[in-house]
mmCIF file of C-alpha atoms in Angstrom:
data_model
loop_
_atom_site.group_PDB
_atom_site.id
_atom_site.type_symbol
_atom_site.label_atom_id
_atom_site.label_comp_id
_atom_site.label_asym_id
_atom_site.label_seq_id
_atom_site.Cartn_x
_atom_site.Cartn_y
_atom_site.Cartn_z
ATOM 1 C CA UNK A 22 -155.140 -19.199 88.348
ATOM 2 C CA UNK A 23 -155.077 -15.926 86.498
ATOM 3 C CA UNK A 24 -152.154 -16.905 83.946
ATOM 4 C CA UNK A 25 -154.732 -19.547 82.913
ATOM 5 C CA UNK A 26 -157.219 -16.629 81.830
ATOM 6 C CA UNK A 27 -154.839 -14.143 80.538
ATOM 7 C CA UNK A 28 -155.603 -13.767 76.602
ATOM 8 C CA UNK A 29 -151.898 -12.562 75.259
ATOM 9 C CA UNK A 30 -150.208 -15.389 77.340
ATOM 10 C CA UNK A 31 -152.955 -18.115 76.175
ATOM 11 C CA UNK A 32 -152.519 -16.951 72.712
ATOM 12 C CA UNK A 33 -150.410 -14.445 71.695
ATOM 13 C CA UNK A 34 -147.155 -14.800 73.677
ATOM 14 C CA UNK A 35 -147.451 -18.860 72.534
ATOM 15 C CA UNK A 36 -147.742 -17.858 68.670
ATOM 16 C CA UNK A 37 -144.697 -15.423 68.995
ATOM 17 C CA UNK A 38 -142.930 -18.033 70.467
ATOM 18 C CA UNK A 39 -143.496 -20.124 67.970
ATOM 19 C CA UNK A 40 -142.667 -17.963 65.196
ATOM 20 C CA UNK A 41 -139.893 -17.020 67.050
ATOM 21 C CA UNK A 42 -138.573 -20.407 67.046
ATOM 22 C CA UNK A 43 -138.999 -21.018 63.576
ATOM 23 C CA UNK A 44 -137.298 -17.965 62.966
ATOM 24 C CA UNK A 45 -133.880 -19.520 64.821
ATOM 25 C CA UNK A 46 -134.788 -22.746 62.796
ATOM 26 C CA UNK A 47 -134.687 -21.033 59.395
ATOM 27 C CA UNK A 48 -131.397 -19.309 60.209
ATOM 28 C CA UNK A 49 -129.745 -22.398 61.158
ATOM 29 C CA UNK A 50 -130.744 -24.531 58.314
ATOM 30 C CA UNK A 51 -129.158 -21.159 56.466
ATOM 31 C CA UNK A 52 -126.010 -21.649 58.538
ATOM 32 C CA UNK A 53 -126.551 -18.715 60.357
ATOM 33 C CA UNK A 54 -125.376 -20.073 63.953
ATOM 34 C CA UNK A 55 -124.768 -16.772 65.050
ATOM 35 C CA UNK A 56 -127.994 -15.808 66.065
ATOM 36 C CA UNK A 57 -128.038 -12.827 68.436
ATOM 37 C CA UNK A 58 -129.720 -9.686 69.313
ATOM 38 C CA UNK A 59 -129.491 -7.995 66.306
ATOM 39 C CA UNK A 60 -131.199 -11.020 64.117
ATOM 40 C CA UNK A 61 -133.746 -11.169 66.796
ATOM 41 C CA UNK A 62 -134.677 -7.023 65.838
ATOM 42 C CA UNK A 63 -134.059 -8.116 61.912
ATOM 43 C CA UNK A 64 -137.039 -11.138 62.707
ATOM 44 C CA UNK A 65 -139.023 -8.940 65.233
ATOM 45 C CA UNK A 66 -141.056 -7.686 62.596
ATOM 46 C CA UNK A 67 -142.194 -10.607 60.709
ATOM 47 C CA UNK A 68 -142.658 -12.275 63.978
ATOM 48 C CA UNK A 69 -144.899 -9.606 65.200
ATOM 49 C CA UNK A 70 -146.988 -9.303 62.043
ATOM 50 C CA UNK A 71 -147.267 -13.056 62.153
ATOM 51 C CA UNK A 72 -148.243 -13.313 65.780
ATOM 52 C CA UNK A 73 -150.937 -9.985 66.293
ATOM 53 C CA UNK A 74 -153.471 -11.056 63.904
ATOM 54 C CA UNK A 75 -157.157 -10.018 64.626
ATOM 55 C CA UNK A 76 -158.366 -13.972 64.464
ATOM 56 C CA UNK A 77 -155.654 -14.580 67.046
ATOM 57 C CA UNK A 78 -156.286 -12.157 69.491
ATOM 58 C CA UNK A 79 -160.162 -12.747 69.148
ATOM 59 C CA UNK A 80 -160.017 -16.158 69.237
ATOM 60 C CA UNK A 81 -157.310 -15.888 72.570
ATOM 61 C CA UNK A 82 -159.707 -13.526 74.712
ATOM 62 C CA UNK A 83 -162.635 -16.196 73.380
ATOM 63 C CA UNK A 84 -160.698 -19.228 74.597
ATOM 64 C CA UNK A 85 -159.997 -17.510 77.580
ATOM 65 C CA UNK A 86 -163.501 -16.928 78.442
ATOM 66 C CA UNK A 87 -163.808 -13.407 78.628
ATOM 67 C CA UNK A 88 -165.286 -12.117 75.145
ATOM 68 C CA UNK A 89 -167.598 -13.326 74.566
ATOM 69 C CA UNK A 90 -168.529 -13.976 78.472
ATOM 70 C CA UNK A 91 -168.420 -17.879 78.920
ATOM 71 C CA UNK A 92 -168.450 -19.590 81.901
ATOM 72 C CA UNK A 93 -168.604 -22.628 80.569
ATOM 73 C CA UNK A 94 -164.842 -21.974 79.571
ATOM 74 C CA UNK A 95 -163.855 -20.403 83.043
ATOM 75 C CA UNK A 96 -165.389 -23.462 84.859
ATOM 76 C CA UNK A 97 -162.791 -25.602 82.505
ATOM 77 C CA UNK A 98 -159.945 -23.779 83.146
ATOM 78 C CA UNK A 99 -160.478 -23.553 87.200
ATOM 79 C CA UNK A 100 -161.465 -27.442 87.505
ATOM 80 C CA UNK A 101 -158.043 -28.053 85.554
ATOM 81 C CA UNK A 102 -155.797 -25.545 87.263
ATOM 82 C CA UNK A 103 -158.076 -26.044 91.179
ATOM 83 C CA UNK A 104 -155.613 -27.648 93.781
ATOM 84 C CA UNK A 105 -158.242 -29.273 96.189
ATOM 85 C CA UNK A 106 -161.029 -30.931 95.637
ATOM 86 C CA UNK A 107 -163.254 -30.132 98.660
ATOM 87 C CA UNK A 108 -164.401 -26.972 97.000
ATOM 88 C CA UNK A 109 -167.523 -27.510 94.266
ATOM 89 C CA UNK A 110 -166.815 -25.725 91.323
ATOM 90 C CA UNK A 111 -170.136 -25.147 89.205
ATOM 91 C CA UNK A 112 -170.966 -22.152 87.630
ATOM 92 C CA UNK A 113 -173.650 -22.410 85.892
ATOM 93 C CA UNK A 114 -175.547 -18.755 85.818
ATOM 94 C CA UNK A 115 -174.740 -16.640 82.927
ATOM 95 C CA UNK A 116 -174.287 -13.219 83.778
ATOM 96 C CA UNK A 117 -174.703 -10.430 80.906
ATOM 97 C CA UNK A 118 -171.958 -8.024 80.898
ATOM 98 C CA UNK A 119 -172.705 -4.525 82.765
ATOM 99 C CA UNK A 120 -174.663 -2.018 80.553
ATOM 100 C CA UNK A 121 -172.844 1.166 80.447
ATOM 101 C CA UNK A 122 -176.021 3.443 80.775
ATOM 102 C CA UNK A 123 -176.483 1.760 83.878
ATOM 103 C CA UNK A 124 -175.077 3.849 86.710
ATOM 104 C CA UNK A 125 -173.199 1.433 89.198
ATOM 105 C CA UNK A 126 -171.489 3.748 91.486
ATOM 106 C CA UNK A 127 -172.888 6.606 93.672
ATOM 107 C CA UNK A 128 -170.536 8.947 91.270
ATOM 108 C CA UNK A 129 -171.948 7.589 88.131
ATOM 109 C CA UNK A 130 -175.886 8.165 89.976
ATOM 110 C CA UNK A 131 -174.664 11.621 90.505
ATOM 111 C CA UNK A 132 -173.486 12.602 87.225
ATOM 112 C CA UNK A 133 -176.648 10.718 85.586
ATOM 113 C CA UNK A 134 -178.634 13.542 87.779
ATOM 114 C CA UNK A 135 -176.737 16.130 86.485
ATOM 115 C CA UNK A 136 -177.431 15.012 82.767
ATOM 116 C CA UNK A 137 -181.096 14.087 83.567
ATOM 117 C CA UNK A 138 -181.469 17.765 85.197
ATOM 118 C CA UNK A 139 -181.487 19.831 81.848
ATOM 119 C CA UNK A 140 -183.602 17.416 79.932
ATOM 120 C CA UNK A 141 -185.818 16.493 82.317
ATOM 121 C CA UNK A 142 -187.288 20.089 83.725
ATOM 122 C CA UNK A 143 -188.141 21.173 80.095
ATOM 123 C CA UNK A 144 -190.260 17.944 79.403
ATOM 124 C CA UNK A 145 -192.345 17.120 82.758
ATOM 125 C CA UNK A 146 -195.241 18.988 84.184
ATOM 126 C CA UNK A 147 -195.295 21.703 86.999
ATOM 127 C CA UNK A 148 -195.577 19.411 89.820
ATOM 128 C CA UNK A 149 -193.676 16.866 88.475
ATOM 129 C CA UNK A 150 -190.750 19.432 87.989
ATOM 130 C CA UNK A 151 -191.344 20.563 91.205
ATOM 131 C CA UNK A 152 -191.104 16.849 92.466
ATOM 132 C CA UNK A 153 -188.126 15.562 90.472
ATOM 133 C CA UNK A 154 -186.253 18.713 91.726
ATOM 134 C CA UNK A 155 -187.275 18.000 94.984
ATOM 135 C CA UNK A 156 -186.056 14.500 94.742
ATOM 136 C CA UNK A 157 -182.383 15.277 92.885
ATOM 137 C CA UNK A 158 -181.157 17.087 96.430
ATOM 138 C CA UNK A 159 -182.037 14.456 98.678
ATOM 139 C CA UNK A 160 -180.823 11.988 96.220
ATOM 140 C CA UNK A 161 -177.595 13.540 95.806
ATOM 141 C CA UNK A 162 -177.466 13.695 99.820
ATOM 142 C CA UNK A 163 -177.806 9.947 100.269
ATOM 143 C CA UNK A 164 -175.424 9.425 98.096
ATOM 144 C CA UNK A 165 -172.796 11.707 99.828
ATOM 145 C CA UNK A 166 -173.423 9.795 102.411
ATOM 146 C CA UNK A 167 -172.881 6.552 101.417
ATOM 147 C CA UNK A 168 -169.760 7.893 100.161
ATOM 148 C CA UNK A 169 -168.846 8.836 103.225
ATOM 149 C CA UNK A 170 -170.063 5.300 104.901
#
């Protein structure tokens, strides 16, 4: 199933081949029937510049589903690709991609408290400093544990 969602082999592995075979094409109509390594590496370039275009790669991870996120695209690809038939697929919840200020992991919490610590205690009120520093520990302690869990 993954080969089906993979962006360079969807588009960019299928364009080079392409090029590449019109590359062997043009040196036999030029009677070059010789066509070995070294007129590969003499073609590579062209090839390469022909293949790694930004409308090709953008429009490969599109088509693959995966930038933008599209499910509608992933449920096409598994329903073609899905051996049996017993198993539903419908996806039909659209998920927004992770925000990055987000903290996901007991790591990321941690560090977030770190950052938050400096700002934080300069801005807030007496007791609330005394609160929120009261709170970062024990935070910080739950999370060690779950860690460790």
């Amino acid at each position: 199933m993954s080969h089906c969602m993979q962006p360079l082999d969807i588009g960019c592995f299928q364009t080079e081949k392409h090029w590449h075979t019109k590359a062997i094409e043009y040196a036999l109509d030029n009677l070059d029937f010789d066509y070995s390594i070294a007129s590969f590496l003499r073609d590579l370039p062209e090839i390469r510049a022909k293949t790694f275009q930004k409308t090709i790669i953008r429009n490969a991870f599109r088509y693959a589903g995966i930038w933008p996120l599209s499910f509608k695209a992933i449920e096409e690809k598994i329903t073609i690709y899905i051996k049996s038939t017993t198993i539903p697929v419908r996806i039909t919840e659209t998920l927004p991609l992770p925000d990055p200020r987000i903290p996901y992991t007991a790591r990321q919490v941690e560090r977030k408290l770190q950052k938050l610590k400096g700002k934080v205690s300069n801005i807030l009120s007496s007791p609330s400093r005394a609160e929120f520093e009261s709170f970062r520990p024990s935070t910080i302690n739950l999370l060690n544990k779950g860690k460790l869990v």
